[in-house]
Backbone as a chain_set.jsonl record, in Angstrom:
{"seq": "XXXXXXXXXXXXXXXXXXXXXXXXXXXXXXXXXXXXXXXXXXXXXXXXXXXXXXXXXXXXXXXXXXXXXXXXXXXXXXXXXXXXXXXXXXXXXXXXXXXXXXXXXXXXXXXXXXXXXXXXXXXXXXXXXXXXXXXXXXXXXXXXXXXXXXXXXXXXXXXXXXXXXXXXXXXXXXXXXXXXXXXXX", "coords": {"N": [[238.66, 113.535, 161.968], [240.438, 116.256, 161.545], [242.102, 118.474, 159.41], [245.095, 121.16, 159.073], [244.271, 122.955, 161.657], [246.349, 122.138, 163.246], [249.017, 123.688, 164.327], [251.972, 123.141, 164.707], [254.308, 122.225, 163.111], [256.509, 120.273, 164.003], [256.538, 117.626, 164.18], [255.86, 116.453, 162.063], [256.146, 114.597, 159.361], [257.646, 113.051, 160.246], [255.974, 111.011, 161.904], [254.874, 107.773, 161.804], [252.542, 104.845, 161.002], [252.519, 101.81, 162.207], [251.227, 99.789, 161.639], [250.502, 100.245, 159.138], [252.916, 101.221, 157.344], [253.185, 104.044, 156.96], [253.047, 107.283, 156.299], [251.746, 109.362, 159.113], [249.227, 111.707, 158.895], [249.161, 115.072, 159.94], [246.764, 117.167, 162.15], [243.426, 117.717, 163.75], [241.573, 116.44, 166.534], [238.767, 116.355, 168.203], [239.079, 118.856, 169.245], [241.955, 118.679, 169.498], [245.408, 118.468, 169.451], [246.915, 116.457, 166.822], [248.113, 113.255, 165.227], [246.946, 111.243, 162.273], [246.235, 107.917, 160.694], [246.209, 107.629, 157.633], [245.333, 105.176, 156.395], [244.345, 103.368, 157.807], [242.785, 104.856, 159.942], [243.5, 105.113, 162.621], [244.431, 107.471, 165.682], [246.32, 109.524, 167.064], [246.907, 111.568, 170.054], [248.387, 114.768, 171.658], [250.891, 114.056, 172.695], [253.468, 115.152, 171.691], [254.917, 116.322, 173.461], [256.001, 114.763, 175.283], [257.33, 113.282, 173.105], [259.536, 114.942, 172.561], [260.862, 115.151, 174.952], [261.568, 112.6, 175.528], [263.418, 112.175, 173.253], [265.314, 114.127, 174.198], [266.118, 113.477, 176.68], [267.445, 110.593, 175.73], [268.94, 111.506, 173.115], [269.862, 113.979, 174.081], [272.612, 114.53, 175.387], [273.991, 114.028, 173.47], [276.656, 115.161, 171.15], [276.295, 116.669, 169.103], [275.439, 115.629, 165.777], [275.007, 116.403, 161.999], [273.546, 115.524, 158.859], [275.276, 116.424, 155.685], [274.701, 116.917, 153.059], [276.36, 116.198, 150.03], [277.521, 116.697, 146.445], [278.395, 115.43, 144.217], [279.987, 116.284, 141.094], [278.416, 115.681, 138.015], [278.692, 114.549, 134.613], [278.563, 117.14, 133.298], [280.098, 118.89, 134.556], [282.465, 118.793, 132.892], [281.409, 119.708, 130.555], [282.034, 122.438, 129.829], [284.93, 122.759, 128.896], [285.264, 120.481, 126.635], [282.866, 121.528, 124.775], [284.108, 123.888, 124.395], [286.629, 123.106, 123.089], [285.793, 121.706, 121.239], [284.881, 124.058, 119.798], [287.766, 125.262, 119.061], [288.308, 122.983, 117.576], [286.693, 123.019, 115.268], [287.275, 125.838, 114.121], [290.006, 125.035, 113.525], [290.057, 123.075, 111.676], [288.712, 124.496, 109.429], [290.969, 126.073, 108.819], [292.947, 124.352, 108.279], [295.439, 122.922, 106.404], [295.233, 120.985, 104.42], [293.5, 117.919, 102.751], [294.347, 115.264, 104.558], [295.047, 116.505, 107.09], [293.124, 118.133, 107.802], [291.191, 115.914, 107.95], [292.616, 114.477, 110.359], [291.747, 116.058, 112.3], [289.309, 116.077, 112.348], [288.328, 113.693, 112.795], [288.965, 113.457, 115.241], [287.458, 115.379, 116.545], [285.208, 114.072, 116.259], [285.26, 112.068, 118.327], [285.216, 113.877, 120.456], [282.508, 114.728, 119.732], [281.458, 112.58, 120.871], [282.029, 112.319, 123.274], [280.879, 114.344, 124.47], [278.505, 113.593, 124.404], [277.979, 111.349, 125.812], [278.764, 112.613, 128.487], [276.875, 114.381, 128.895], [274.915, 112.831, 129.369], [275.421, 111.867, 132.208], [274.724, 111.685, 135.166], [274.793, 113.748, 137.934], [276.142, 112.619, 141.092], [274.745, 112.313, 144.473], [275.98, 112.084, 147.962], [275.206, 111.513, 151.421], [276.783, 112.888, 154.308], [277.909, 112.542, 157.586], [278.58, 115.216, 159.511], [280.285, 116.654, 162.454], [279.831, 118.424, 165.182], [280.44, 121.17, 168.155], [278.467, 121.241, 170.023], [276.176, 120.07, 171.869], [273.178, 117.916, 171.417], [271.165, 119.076, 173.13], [272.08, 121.34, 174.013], [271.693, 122.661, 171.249], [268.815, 122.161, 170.892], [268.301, 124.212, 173.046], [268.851, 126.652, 172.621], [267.775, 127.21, 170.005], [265.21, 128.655, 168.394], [263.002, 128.565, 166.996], [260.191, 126.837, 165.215], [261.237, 125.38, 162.828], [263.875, 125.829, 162.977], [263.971, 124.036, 165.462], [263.045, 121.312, 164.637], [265.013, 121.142, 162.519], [266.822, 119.987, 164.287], [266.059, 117.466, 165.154], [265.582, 115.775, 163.26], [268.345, 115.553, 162.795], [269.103, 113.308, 164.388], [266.679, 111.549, 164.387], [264.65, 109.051, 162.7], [262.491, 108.511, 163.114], [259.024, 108.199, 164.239], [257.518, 105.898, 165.297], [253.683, 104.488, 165.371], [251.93, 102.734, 167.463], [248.916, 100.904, 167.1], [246.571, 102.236, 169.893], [244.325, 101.25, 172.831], [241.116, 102.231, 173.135], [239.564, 105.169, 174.893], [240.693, 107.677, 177.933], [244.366, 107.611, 178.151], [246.669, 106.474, 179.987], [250.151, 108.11, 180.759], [251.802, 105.973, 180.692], [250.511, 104.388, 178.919], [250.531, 105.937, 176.435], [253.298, 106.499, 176.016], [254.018, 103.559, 175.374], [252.976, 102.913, 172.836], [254.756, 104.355, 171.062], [257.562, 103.886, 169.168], [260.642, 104.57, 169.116], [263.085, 105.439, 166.489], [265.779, 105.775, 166.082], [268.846, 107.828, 164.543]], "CA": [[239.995, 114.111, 162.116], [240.255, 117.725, 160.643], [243.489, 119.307, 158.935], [244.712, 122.606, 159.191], [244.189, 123.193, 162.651], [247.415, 121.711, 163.839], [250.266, 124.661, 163.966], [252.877, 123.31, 164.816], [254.662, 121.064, 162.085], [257.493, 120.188, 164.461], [256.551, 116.245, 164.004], [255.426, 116.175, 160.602], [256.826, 113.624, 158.313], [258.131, 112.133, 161.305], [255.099, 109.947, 162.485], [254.802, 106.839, 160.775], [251.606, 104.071, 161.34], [253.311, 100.988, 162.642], [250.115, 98.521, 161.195], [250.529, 100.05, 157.165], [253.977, 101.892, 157.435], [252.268, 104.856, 155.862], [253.042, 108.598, 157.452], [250.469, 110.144, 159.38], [248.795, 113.324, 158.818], [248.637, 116.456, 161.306], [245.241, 117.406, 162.243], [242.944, 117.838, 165.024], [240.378, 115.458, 166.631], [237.871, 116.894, 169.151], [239.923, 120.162, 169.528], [242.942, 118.026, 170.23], [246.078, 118.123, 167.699], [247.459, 115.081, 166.658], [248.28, 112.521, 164.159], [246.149, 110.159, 162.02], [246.833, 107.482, 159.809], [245.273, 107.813, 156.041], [244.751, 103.523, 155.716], [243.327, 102.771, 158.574], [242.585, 106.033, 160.502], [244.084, 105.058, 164.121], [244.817, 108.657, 165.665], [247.014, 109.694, 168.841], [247.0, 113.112, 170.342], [248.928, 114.906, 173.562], [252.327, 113.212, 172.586], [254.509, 115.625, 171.252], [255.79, 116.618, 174.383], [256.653, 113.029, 175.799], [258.541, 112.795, 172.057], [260.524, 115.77, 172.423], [261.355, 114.597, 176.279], [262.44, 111.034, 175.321], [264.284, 112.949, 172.436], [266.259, 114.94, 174.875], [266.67, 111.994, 177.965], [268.109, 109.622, 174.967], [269.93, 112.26, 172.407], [270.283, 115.61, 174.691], [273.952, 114.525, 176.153], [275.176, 113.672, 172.576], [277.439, 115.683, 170.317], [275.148, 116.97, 167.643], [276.092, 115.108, 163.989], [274.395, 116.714, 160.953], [273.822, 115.314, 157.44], [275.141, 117.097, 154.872], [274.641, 116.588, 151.484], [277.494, 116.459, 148.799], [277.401, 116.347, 145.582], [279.72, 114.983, 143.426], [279.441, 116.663, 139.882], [278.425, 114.553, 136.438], [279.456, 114.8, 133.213], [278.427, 118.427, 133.212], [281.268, 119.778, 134.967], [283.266, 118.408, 131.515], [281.207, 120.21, 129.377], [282.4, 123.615, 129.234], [285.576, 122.253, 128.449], [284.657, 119.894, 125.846], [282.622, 122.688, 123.813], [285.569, 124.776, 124.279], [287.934, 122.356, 122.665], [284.626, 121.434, 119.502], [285.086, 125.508, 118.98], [289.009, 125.184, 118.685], [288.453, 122.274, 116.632], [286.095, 123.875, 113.972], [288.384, 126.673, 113.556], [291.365, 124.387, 112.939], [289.246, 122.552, 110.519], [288.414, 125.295, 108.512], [291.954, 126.238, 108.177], [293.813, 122.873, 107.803], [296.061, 123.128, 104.826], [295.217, 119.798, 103.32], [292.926, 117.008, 103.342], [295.105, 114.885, 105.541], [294.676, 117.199, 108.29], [291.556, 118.363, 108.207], [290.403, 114.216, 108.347], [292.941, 114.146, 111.775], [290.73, 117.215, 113.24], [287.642, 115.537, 112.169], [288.618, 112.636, 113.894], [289.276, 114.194, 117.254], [286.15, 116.522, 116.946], [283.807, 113.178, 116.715], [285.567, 111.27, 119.18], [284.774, 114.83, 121.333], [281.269, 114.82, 120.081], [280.577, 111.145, 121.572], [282.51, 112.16, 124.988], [280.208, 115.066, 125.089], [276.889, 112.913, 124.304], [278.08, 110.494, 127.555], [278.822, 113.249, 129.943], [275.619, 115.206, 128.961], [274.295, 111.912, 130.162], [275.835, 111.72, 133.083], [273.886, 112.831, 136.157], [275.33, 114.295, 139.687], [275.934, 111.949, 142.522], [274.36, 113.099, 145.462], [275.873, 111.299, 148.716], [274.696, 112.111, 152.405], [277.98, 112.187, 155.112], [277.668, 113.005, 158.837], [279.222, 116.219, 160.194], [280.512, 116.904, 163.841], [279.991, 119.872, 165.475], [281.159, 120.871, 169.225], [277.708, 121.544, 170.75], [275.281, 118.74, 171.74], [271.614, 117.978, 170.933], [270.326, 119.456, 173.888], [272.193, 122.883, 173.342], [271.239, 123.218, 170.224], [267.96, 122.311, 171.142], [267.74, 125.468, 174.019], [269.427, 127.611, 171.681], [266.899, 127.327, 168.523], [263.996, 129.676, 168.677], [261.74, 128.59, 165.691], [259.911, 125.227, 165.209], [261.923, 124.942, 161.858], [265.446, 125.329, 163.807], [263.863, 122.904, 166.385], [262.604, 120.13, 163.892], [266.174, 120.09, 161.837], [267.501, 119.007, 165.062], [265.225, 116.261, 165.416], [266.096, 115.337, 161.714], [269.331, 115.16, 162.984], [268.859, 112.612, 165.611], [265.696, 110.494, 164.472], [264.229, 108.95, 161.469], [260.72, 108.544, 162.596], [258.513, 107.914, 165.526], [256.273, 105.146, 164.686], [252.945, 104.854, 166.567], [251.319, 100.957, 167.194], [247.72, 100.836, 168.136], [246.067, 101.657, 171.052], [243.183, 101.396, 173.462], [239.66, 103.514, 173.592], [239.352, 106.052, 176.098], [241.359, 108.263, 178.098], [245.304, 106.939, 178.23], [248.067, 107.072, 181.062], [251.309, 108.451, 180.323], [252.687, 104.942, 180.092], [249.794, 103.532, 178.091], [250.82, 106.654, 175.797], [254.808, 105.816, 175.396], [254.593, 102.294, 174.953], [252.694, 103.04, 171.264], [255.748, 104.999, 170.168], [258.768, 103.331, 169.203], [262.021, 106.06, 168.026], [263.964, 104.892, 165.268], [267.318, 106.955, 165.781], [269.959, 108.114, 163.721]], "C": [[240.122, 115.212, 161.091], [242.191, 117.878, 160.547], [243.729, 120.698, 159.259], [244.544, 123.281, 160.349], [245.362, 123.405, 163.887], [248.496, 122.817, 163.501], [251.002, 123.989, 163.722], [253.326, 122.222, 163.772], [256.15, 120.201, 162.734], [258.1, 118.602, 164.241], [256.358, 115.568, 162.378], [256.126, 115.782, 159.88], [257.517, 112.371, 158.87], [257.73, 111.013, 161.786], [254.575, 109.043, 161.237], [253.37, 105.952, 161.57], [252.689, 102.324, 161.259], [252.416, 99.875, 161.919], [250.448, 98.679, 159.708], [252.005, 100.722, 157.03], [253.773, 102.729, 156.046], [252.544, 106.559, 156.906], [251.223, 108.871, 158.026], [250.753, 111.487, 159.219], [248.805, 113.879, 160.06], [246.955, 116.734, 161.122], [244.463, 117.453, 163.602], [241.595, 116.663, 165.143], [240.016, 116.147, 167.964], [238.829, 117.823, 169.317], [241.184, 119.965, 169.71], [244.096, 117.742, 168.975], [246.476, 117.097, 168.418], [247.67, 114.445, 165.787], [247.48, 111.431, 163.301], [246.787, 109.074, 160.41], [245.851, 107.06, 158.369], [244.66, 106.31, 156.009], [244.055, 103.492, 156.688], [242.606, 103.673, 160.006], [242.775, 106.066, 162.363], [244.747, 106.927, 164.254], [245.63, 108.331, 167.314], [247.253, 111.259, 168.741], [247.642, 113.175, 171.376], [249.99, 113.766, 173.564], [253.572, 113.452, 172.231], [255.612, 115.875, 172.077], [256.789, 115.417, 174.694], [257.927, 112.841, 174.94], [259.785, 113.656, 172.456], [261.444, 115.472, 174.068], [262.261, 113.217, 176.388], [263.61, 111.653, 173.997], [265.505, 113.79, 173.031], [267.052, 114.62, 175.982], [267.63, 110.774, 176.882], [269.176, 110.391, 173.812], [270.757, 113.478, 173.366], [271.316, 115.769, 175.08], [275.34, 114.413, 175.23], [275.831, 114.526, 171.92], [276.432, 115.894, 168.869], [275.979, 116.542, 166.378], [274.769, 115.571, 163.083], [274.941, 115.823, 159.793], [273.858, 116.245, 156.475], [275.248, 116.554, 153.393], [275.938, 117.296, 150.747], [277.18, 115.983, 147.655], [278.323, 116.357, 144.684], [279.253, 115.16, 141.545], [279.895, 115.322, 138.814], [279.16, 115.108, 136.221], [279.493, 116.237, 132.894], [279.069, 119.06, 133.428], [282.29, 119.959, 133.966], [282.932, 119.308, 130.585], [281.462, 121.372, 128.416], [284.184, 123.321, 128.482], [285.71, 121.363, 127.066], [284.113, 120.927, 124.718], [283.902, 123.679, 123.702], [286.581, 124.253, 122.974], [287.671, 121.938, 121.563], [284.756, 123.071, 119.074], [286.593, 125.538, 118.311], [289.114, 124.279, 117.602], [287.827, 122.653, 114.936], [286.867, 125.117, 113.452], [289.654, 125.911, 112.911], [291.063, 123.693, 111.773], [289.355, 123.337, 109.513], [289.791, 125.809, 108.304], [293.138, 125.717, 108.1], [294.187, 123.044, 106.613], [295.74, 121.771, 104.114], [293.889, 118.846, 103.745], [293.163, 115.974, 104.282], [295.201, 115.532, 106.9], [293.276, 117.572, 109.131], [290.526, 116.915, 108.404], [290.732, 113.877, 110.187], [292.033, 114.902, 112.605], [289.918, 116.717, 113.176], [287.249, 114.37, 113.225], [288.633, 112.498, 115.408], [287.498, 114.955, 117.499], [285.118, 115.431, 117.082], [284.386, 112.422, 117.913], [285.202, 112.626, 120.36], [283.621, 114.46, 121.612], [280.556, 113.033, 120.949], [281.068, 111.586, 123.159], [281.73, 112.903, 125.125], [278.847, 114.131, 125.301], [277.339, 112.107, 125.89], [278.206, 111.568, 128.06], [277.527, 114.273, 129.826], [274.68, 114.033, 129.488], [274.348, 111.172, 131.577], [275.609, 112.352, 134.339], [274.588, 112.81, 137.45], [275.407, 113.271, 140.614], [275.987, 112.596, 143.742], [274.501, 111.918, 146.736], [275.23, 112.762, 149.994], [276.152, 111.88, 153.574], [277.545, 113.235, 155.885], [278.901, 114.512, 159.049], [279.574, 116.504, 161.569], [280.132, 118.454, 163.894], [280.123, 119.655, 167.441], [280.109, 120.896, 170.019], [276.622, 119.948, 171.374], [273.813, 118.994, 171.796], [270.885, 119.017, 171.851], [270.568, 121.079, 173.978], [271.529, 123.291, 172.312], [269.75, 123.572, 170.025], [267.359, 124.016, 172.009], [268.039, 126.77, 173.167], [268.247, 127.962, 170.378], [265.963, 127.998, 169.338], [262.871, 129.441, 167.705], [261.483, 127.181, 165.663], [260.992, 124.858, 163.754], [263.242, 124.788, 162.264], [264.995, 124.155, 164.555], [263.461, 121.227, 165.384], [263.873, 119.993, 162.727], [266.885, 119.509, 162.955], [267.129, 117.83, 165.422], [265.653, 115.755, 164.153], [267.223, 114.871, 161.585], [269.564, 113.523, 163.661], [267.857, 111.165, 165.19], [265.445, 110.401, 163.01], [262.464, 108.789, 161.776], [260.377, 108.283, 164.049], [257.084, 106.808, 164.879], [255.162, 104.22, 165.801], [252.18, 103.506, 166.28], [249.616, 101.234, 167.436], [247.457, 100.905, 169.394], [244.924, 101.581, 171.872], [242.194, 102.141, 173.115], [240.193, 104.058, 174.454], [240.557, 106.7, 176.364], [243.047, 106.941, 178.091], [246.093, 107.097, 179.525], [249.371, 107.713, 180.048], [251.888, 107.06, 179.73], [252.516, 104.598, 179.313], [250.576, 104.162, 176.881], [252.463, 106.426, 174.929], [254.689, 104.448, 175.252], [253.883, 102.233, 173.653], [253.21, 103.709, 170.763], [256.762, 103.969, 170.735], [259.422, 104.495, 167.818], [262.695, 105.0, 167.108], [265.072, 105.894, 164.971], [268.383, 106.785, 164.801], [271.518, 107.387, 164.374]], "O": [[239.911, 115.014, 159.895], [243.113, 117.535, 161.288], [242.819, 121.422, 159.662], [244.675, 124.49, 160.157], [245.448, 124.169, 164.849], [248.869, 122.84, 162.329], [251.148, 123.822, 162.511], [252.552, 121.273, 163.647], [256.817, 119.54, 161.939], [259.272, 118.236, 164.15], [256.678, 114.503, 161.849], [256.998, 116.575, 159.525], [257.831, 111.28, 158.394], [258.481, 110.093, 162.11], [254.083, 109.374, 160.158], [253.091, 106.345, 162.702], [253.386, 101.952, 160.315], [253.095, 98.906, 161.581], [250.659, 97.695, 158.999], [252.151, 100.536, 155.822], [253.969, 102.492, 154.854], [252.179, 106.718, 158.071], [250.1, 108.668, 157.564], [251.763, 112.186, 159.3], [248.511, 113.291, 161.101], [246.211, 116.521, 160.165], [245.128, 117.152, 164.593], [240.896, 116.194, 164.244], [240.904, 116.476, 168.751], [239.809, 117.192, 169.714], [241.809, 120.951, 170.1], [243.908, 117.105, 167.938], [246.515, 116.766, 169.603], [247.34, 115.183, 164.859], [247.416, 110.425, 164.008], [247.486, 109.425, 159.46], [244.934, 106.24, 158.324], [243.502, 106.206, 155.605], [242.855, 103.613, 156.438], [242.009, 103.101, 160.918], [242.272, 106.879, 163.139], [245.312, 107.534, 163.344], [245.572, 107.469, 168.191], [247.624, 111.956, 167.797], [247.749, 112.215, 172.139], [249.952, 112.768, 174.284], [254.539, 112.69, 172.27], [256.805, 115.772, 171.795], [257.974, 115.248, 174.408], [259.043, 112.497, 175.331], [260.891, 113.15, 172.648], [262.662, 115.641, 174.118], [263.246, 112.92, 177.066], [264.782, 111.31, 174.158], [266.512, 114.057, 172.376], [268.142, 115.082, 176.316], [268.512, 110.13, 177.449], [270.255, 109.823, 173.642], [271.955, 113.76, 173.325], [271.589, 116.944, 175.324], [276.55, 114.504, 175.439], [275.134, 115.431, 172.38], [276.096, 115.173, 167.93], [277.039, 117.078, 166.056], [273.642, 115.178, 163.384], [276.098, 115.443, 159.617], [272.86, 116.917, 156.216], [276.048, 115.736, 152.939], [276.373, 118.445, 150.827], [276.584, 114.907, 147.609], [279.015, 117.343, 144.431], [278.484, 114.44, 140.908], [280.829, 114.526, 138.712], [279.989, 115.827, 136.778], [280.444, 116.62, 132.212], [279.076, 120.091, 132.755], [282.984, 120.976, 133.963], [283.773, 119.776, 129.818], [281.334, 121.521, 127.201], [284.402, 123.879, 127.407], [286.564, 121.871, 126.34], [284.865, 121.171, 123.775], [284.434, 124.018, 122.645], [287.117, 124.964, 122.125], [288.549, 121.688, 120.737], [284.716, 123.273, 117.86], [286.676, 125.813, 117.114], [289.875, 124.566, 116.677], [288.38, 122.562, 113.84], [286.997, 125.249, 112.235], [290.169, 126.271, 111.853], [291.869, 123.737, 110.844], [290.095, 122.978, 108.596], [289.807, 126.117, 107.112], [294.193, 126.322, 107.908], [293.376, 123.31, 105.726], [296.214, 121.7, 102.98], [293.326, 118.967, 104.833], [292.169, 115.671, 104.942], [295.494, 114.785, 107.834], [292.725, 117.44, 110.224], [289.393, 116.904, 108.887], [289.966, 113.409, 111.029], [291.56, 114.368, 113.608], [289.343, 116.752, 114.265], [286.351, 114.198, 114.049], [288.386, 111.692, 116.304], [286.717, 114.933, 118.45], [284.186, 115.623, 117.863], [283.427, 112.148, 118.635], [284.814, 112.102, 121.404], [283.217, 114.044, 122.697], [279.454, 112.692, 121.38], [280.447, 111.16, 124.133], [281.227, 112.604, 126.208], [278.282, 114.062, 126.393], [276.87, 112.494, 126.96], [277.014, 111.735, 128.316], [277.271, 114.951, 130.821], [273.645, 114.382, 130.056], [273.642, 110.252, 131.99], [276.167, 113.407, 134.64], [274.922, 111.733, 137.944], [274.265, 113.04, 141.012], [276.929, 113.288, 144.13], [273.669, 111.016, 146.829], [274.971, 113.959, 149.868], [276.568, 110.727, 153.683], [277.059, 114.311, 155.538], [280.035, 114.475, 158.573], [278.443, 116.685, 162.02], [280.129, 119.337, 163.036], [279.993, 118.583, 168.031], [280.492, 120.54, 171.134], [276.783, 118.838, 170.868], [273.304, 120.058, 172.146], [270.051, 119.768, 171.346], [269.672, 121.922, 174.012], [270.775, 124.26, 172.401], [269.295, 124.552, 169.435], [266.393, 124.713, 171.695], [267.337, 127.781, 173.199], [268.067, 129.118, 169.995], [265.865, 127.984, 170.565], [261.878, 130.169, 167.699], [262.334, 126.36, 166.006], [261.55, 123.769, 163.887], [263.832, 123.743, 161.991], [265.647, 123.138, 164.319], [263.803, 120.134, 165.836], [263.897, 118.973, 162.038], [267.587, 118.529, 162.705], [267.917, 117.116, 166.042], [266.5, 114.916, 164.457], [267.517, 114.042, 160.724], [270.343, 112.739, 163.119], [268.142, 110.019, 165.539], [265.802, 111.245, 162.188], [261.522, 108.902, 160.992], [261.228, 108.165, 164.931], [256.066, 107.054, 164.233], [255.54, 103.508, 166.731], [251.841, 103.171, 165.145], [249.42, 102.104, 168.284], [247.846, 100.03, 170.167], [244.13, 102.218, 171.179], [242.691, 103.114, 172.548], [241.252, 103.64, 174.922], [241.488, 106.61, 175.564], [242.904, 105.72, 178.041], [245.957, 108.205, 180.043], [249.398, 107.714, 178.817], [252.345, 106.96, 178.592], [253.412, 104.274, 178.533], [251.256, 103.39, 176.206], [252.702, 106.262, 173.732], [255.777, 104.083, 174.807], [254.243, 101.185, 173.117], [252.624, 104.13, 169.766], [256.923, 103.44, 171.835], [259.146, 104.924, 166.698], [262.658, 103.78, 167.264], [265.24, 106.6, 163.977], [268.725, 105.7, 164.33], [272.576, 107.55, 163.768]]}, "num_chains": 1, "name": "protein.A"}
């Protein structure tokens, strides 16, 4: 099974090995692209189509939903604020008329510097939430023109295509779909 051969990346990351649940690679076998699996090197070729067909008979009627990523800012968003407010404080410091004052500023400026130390430790939450839109899979599908437009719509839709063992020799069509099972969105 050779690499490198295989253009199209339309499936890639997509095909899983159903025996080690391990992705398969792109690649070609006897001139033939297709997928293979790194542990135990089961391959299947002449299947992309079928996917993208059962992809379009089972999603193609639905309302296209995207994931979009949000991110919900750390402590970082605090920080310009925070330094802002340790500059104001060092100035007021330095010209506090008494020791009694300049202890209350001091006071405030460490109770700053610990809020800054937590929110400089405080990292981004990154959720994932669905989106509507008015078109459905199968538009969007006829509409895209590039394998990279065509494979986020599949991204949309599926989490994997995972491929079981099968036979020697040539296959049927059926033999062919009943060693994929979709795993939809």
């Amino acid at each position: 099974f050779r690499r490198g051969l295989f253009r199209s990346a339309l499936l890639g990351g997509l095909v899983w090995c159903a025996d080690h649940d391990v992705r398969m690679h792109r690649g070609t076998k006897q001139g033939r692209a297709g997928y293979s699996c790194p542990t135990c090197y089961q391959t299947i070729t002449g299947f992309e189509d079928m996917v993208i067909e059962e992809f379009l008979a089972t999603k193609g009627e639905h309302l296209r939903w995207r994931m979009v990523e949000v991110v919900h800012e750390g402590g970082a968003a605090l920080l310009p604020e925070i330094e802002a407010r340790l500059d104001e404080l060092d100035d007021l410091i330095r010209q506090a008329p008494d020791r009694e004052k300049r202890a209350e500023l001091q006071a405030q400026q460490a109770t700053l510097l610990d809020l800054r130390d937590e929110k400089r430790a405080e990292t981004p939450v990154v959720t994932y939430q669905q989106e509507g839109t008015d078109r459905t899979f199968g538009e969007d599908w006829e509409a895209a023109e590039t394998v990279k437009e065509r494979r986020a719509i599949l991204d949309d839709a599926m989490t994997s295509v995972v491929v079981s063992r099968g036979g020697r020799g040539r296959r049927t069509r059926a033999q062919l779909m009943a060693r994929l099972a979709f795993q939809w969105k």
